[in-house]
Coordinates of C-alpha atoms in Angstrom, one line a residue:
Chain X
X11 CA -0.1 0.1 0.5
X12 CA 1.2 3.8 -0.4
X13 CA 2.3 5.9 2.2
X14 CA 2.8 9.4 2.2
X15 CA 4.9 10.7 5.8
X16 CA 5.2 14.4 6.8
X17 CA 7.8 13.8 9.3
X18 CA 7.5 18.1 10.6
X19 CA 4.4 18.3 12.3
X20 CA 4.9 21.9 13.0
X21 CA 7.5 23.9 11.3
X22 CA 7.3 28.4 11.5
X23 CA 9.7 30.5 9.5
X24 CA 10.2 34.8 9.6
X25 CA 8.2 36.4 7.5
X26 CA 10.3 37.2 3.8
X27 CA 12.5 34.1 4.6
X28 CA 12.1 30.6 3.1
X29 CA 10.8 27.6 4.3
X30 CA 11.6 24.1 3.6
X31 CA 8.3 21.1 3.9
X32 CA 9.8 17.3 4.0
X33 CA 7.9 15.0 2.2
X34 CA 8.7 10.6 1.1
X35 CA 6.1 8.6 0.1
X36 CA 6.5 4.6 -0.7
X37 CA 5.2 2.9 -3.3
X38 CA 6.3 -0.1 -6.3
X39 CA 4.2 2.6 -9.3
X40 CA 6.4 4.6 -11.8
X41 CA 3.3 6.2 -12.5
X42 CA 1.5 8.5 -10.1
X43 CA 0.8 12.6 -8.9
X44 CA 1.9 14.4 -6.5
X45 CA 1.0 17.5 -4.8
X46 CA 1.1 20.0 -2.0
X47 CA -2.2 20.9 -0.3
X48 CA -3.1 24.6 1.8
X49 CA -5.7 24.0 4.4
X50 CA -6.4 27.3 5.4
X51 CA -7.9 27.6 9.2
X52 CA -10.8 28.1 6.7
X53 CA -10.7 24.4 5.8
X54 CA -10.8 25.1 2.3
X55 CA -8.7 22.6 0.9
X56 CA -6.2 24.2 -2.0
X57 CA -3.9 23.0 -4.2
X58 CA -0.2 24.4 -4.1
X59 CA 1.5 22.5 -6.5
X60 CA 1.1 19.7 -8.3
X61 CA 4.1 16.9 -10.1
X62 CA 3.8 14.2 -12.6
X63 CA 6.0 11.8 -11.5
X64 CA 7.3 11.3 -15.6
X65 CA 8.8 14.6 -15.5
X66 CA 12.4 15.1 -14.1
X67 CA 12.0 19.2 -14.1
X68 CA 11.0 20.1 -10.6
X69 CA 7.5 22.0 -10.8
X70 CA 7.4 25.9 -9.7
X71 CA 4.6 28.0 -8.9
X72 CA 5.4 31.8 -8.3
X73 CA 6.8 31.3 -4.9
X74 CA 6.1 27.6 -4.6
X75 CA 8.6 25.1 -5.6
X76 CA 9.0 21.6 -5.2
X77 CA 12.6 19.2 -5.3
X78 CA 11.4 15.8 -6.4
X79 CA 13.4 13.0 -6.2
X80 CA 11.7 9.6 -7.4
X81 CA 14.7 7.3 -6.7
X82 CA 14.1 8.2 -3.0
X83 CA 10.9 8.8 -3.0
X84 CA 11.0 12.5 -2.0
X85 CA 8.9 15.5 -2.5
X86 CA 9.6 18.6 -0.2
X87 CA 8.0 21.6 -0.8
X88 CA 10.3 24.8 -0.6
X89 CA 8.0 28.5 0.3
X90 CA 10.1 31.8 -0.6
X91 CA 9.5 34.9 0.3
X92 CA 7.0 33.5 3.1
X93 CA 4.2 35.7 3.7
X94 CA 1.5 36.2 6.9
X95 CA -0.9 34.5 4.6
X96 CA 1.0 31.4 3.8
X97 CA 0.4 30.2 7.2
X98 CA -1.9 27.0 6.9
X99 CA -1.8 22.9 7.2
X100 CA 0.3 21.8 4.2
X101 CA -0.7 18.4 3.4
X102 CA 1.6 16.4 0.6
X103 CA -0.6 13.6 -1.3
X104 CA -0.1 10.9 -3.3
X105 CA -2.2 9.5 -6.7
X106 CA -1.6 7.2 -9.0
X107 CA -2.2 8.3 -12.6
X108 CA -4.4 7.8 -14.8
X109 CA -6.4 6.5 -12.4
X110 CA -10.3 8.2 -12.0
X111 CA -10.8 5.9 -9.0
X112 CA -8.0 6.0 -7.0
X113 CA -8.0 8.7 -4.0
X114 CA -5.2 10.5 -2.8
X115 CA -3.4 9.4 0.5
X116 CA -2.2 11.7 2.2
X117 CA 0.3 12.9 4.6
X118 CA -0.5 13.9 8.5
X119 CA 0.3 17.5 7.6
X120 CA 2.4 19.9 8.3
X121 CA 1.7 23.1 10.2
X122 CA 3.3 26.1 8.9
X123 CA 3.3 29.4 11.3
X124 CA 4.8 32.3 10.1
X125 CA 6.3 35.1 12.2
X126 CA 6.0 38.7 11.4
Chain K
X7 CA -9.7 25.7 -11.7
X8 CA -12.6 23.3 -11.6
X9 CA -15.1 23.9 -8.2
X10 CA -16.9 21.8 -6.2
X11 CA -19.4 23.0 -3.5
X12 CA -21.0 21.1 0.0
X13 CA -23.9 21.8 1.8
X14 CA -24.6 22.3 4.6
X15 CA -22.0 23.9 5.7
X16 CA -22.2 23.4 9.0
X17 CA -25.5 22.0 10.5
X18 CA -26.2 21.0 14.3
X19 CA -28.7 18.1 14.9
X20 CA -29.8 15.6 17.6
X21 CA -28.7 12.9 18.9
X22 CA -30.5 9.7 16.5
X23 CA -31.4 12.1 13.6
X24 CA -30.0 11.6 10.4
X25 CA -28.0 14.1 8.4
X26 CA -27.7 14.5 4.8
X27 CA -24.6 16.2 3.7
X28 CA -24.4 17.1 -0.6
X29 CA -21.9 17.4 -2.8
X30 CA -21.7 19.0 -6.6
X31 CA -19.1 19.2 -8.8
X32 CA -20.9 22.2 -10.9
X33 CA -18.5 23.0 -13.5
X34 CA -17.1 18.8 -14.4
X35 CA -18.7 15.4 -14.2
X36 CA -17.3 13.4 -11.7
X37 CA -17.7 9.7 -12.2
X38 CA -15.8 9.2 -8.9
X39 CA -16.5 11.0 -5.5
X40 CA -14.9 10.7 -2.3
X41 CA -15.7 11.0 1.0
X42 CA -13.5 12.5 3.7
X43 CA -13.7 12.7 7.2
X44 CA -11.1 14.9 9.2
X45 CA -10.6 15.5 13.3
X46 CA -9.0 18.4 14.8
X47 CA -5.1 19.3 13.7
X48 CA -5.1 16.0 12.0
X49 CA -5.3 15.0 8.4
X50 CA -7.9 13.7 6.1
X51 CA -9.3 10.4 6.7
X52 CA -11.0 8.6 3.6
X53 CA -14.0 7.0 4.9
X54 CA -15.5 6.0 1.0
X55 CA -15.2 6.2 -3.2
X56 CA -18.4 7.3 -4.6
X57 CA -18.9 5.8 -8.3
X58 CA -21.9 7.3 -10.1
X59 CA -24.1 5.3 -10.8
X60 CA -22.8 2.0 -8.5
X61 CA -21.9 1.1 -5.2
X62 CA -19.6 3.1 -3.1
X63 CA -16.6 1.3 -1.6
X64 CA -16.0 2.1 1.8
X65 CA -12.8 2.2 3.6
X66 CA -12.1 -0.8 6.2
X67 CA -14.1 0.3 9.7
X68 CA -16.4 2.6 7.8
X69 CA -19.8 1.2 8.4
X70 CA -21.6 1.7 5.1
X71 CA -25.6 1.2 7.3
X72 CA -24.1 5.0 9.0
X73 CA -22.8 6.5 6.6
X74 CA -25.4 5.9 3.1
X75 CA -23.5 7.3 0.2
X76 CA -25.5 7.7 -2.9
X77 CA -24.0 9.1 -6.6
X78 CA -27.2 9.5 -8.3
X79 CA -25.5 11.3 -11.3
X80 CA -22.5 13.1 -12.4
X81 CA -22.5 16.1 -10.4
X82 CA -23.9 14.4 -6.7
X83 CA -22.9 12.6 -4.7
X84 CA -24.8 12.7 -1.0
X85 CA -23.6 11.4 2.7
X86 CA -26.2 10.7 5.1
X87 CA -25.3 10.0 8.6
X88 CA -28.3 7.8 9.7
X89 CA -28.8 7.8 13.5
X90 CA -26.5 10.1 14.5
X91 CA -24.4 10.3 17.7
X92 CA -22.0 12.6 19.5
X93 CA -19.0 11.1 18.1
X94 CA -20.1 11.0 15.0
X95 CA -19.3 15.6 15.2
X96 CA -16.8 16.0 12.1
X97 CA -15.3 18.0 9.5
X98 CA -16.9 16.3 6.5
X99 CA -15.1 17.0 3.0
X100 CA -16.2 15.4 -0.6
X101 CA -13.6 16.5 -2.9
X102 CA -14.2 15.2 -7.1
X103 CA -11.4 14.2 -9.3
X104 CA -11.7 15.7 -12.8
X105 CA -10.7 12.4 -15.2
X106 CA -10.1 15.0 -18.1
X107 CA -7.4 17.3 -15.9
X108 CA -3.8 16.2 -14.5
X109 CA -5.2 14.2 -11.6
X110 CA -5.8 16.8 -8.9
X111 CA -9.1 16.4 -6.8
X112 CA -11.3 19.8 -6.6
X113 CA -12.7 19.7 -2.8
X114 CA -15.7 20.9 -1.0
X115 CA -15.9 23.5 1.1
X116 CA -16.7 21.3 3.8
X117 CA -19.4 20.2 6.3
X118 CA -19.0 20.6 10.3
X119 CA -21.6 18.3 11.3
X120 CA -22.4 18.8 15.7
X121 CA -24.5 16.4 17.0
X122 CA -25.9 16.9 20.2

């Protein structure tokens, strides 16, 4: 079974600084997707960034980027120029590619605090 | 991105009553929707996979007779909590995967259920 591990229950970062959230996963599949979702206090799940496993290039979305190491099964999220609005729970997630009925497998989450 | 609505956003009911939660994909068709439960400060726990026109697939430990799922159309899935008890109080979130998309799931805003 696939598993996702986030080893940092809580992290904090100074405003305007950079922080990296860790995620590792375990799978025997070769084709899959990885995601980072953000859950602010409103509890609405928001997609931050997506990575297709077949792509070697790391995904980037403005201030958010990932370090995807397929062989190491590692998928970390880097947030640059942190803003107060980045404070939230961040969940790393995995799902199989090309399988519409496969659910997301979530890590336990990392609570990020941003210090002004 | 695709939009998923969920209704109601908040419900309070008496013990022993039943509560129905609706999940709708507003601008895409979803043959599969997912229902999650989230306890405070914890990750999302998959309850069941809802398949249009067929029976839902429940995760181990989830009582299918208590949490009734109906996926009557390509845009609507409902979760009914039958004979609710205080221990059923939780935050329930639905999601849908746009099969034509890139694997991400789109989440509803969630429903906070409080059973008195």
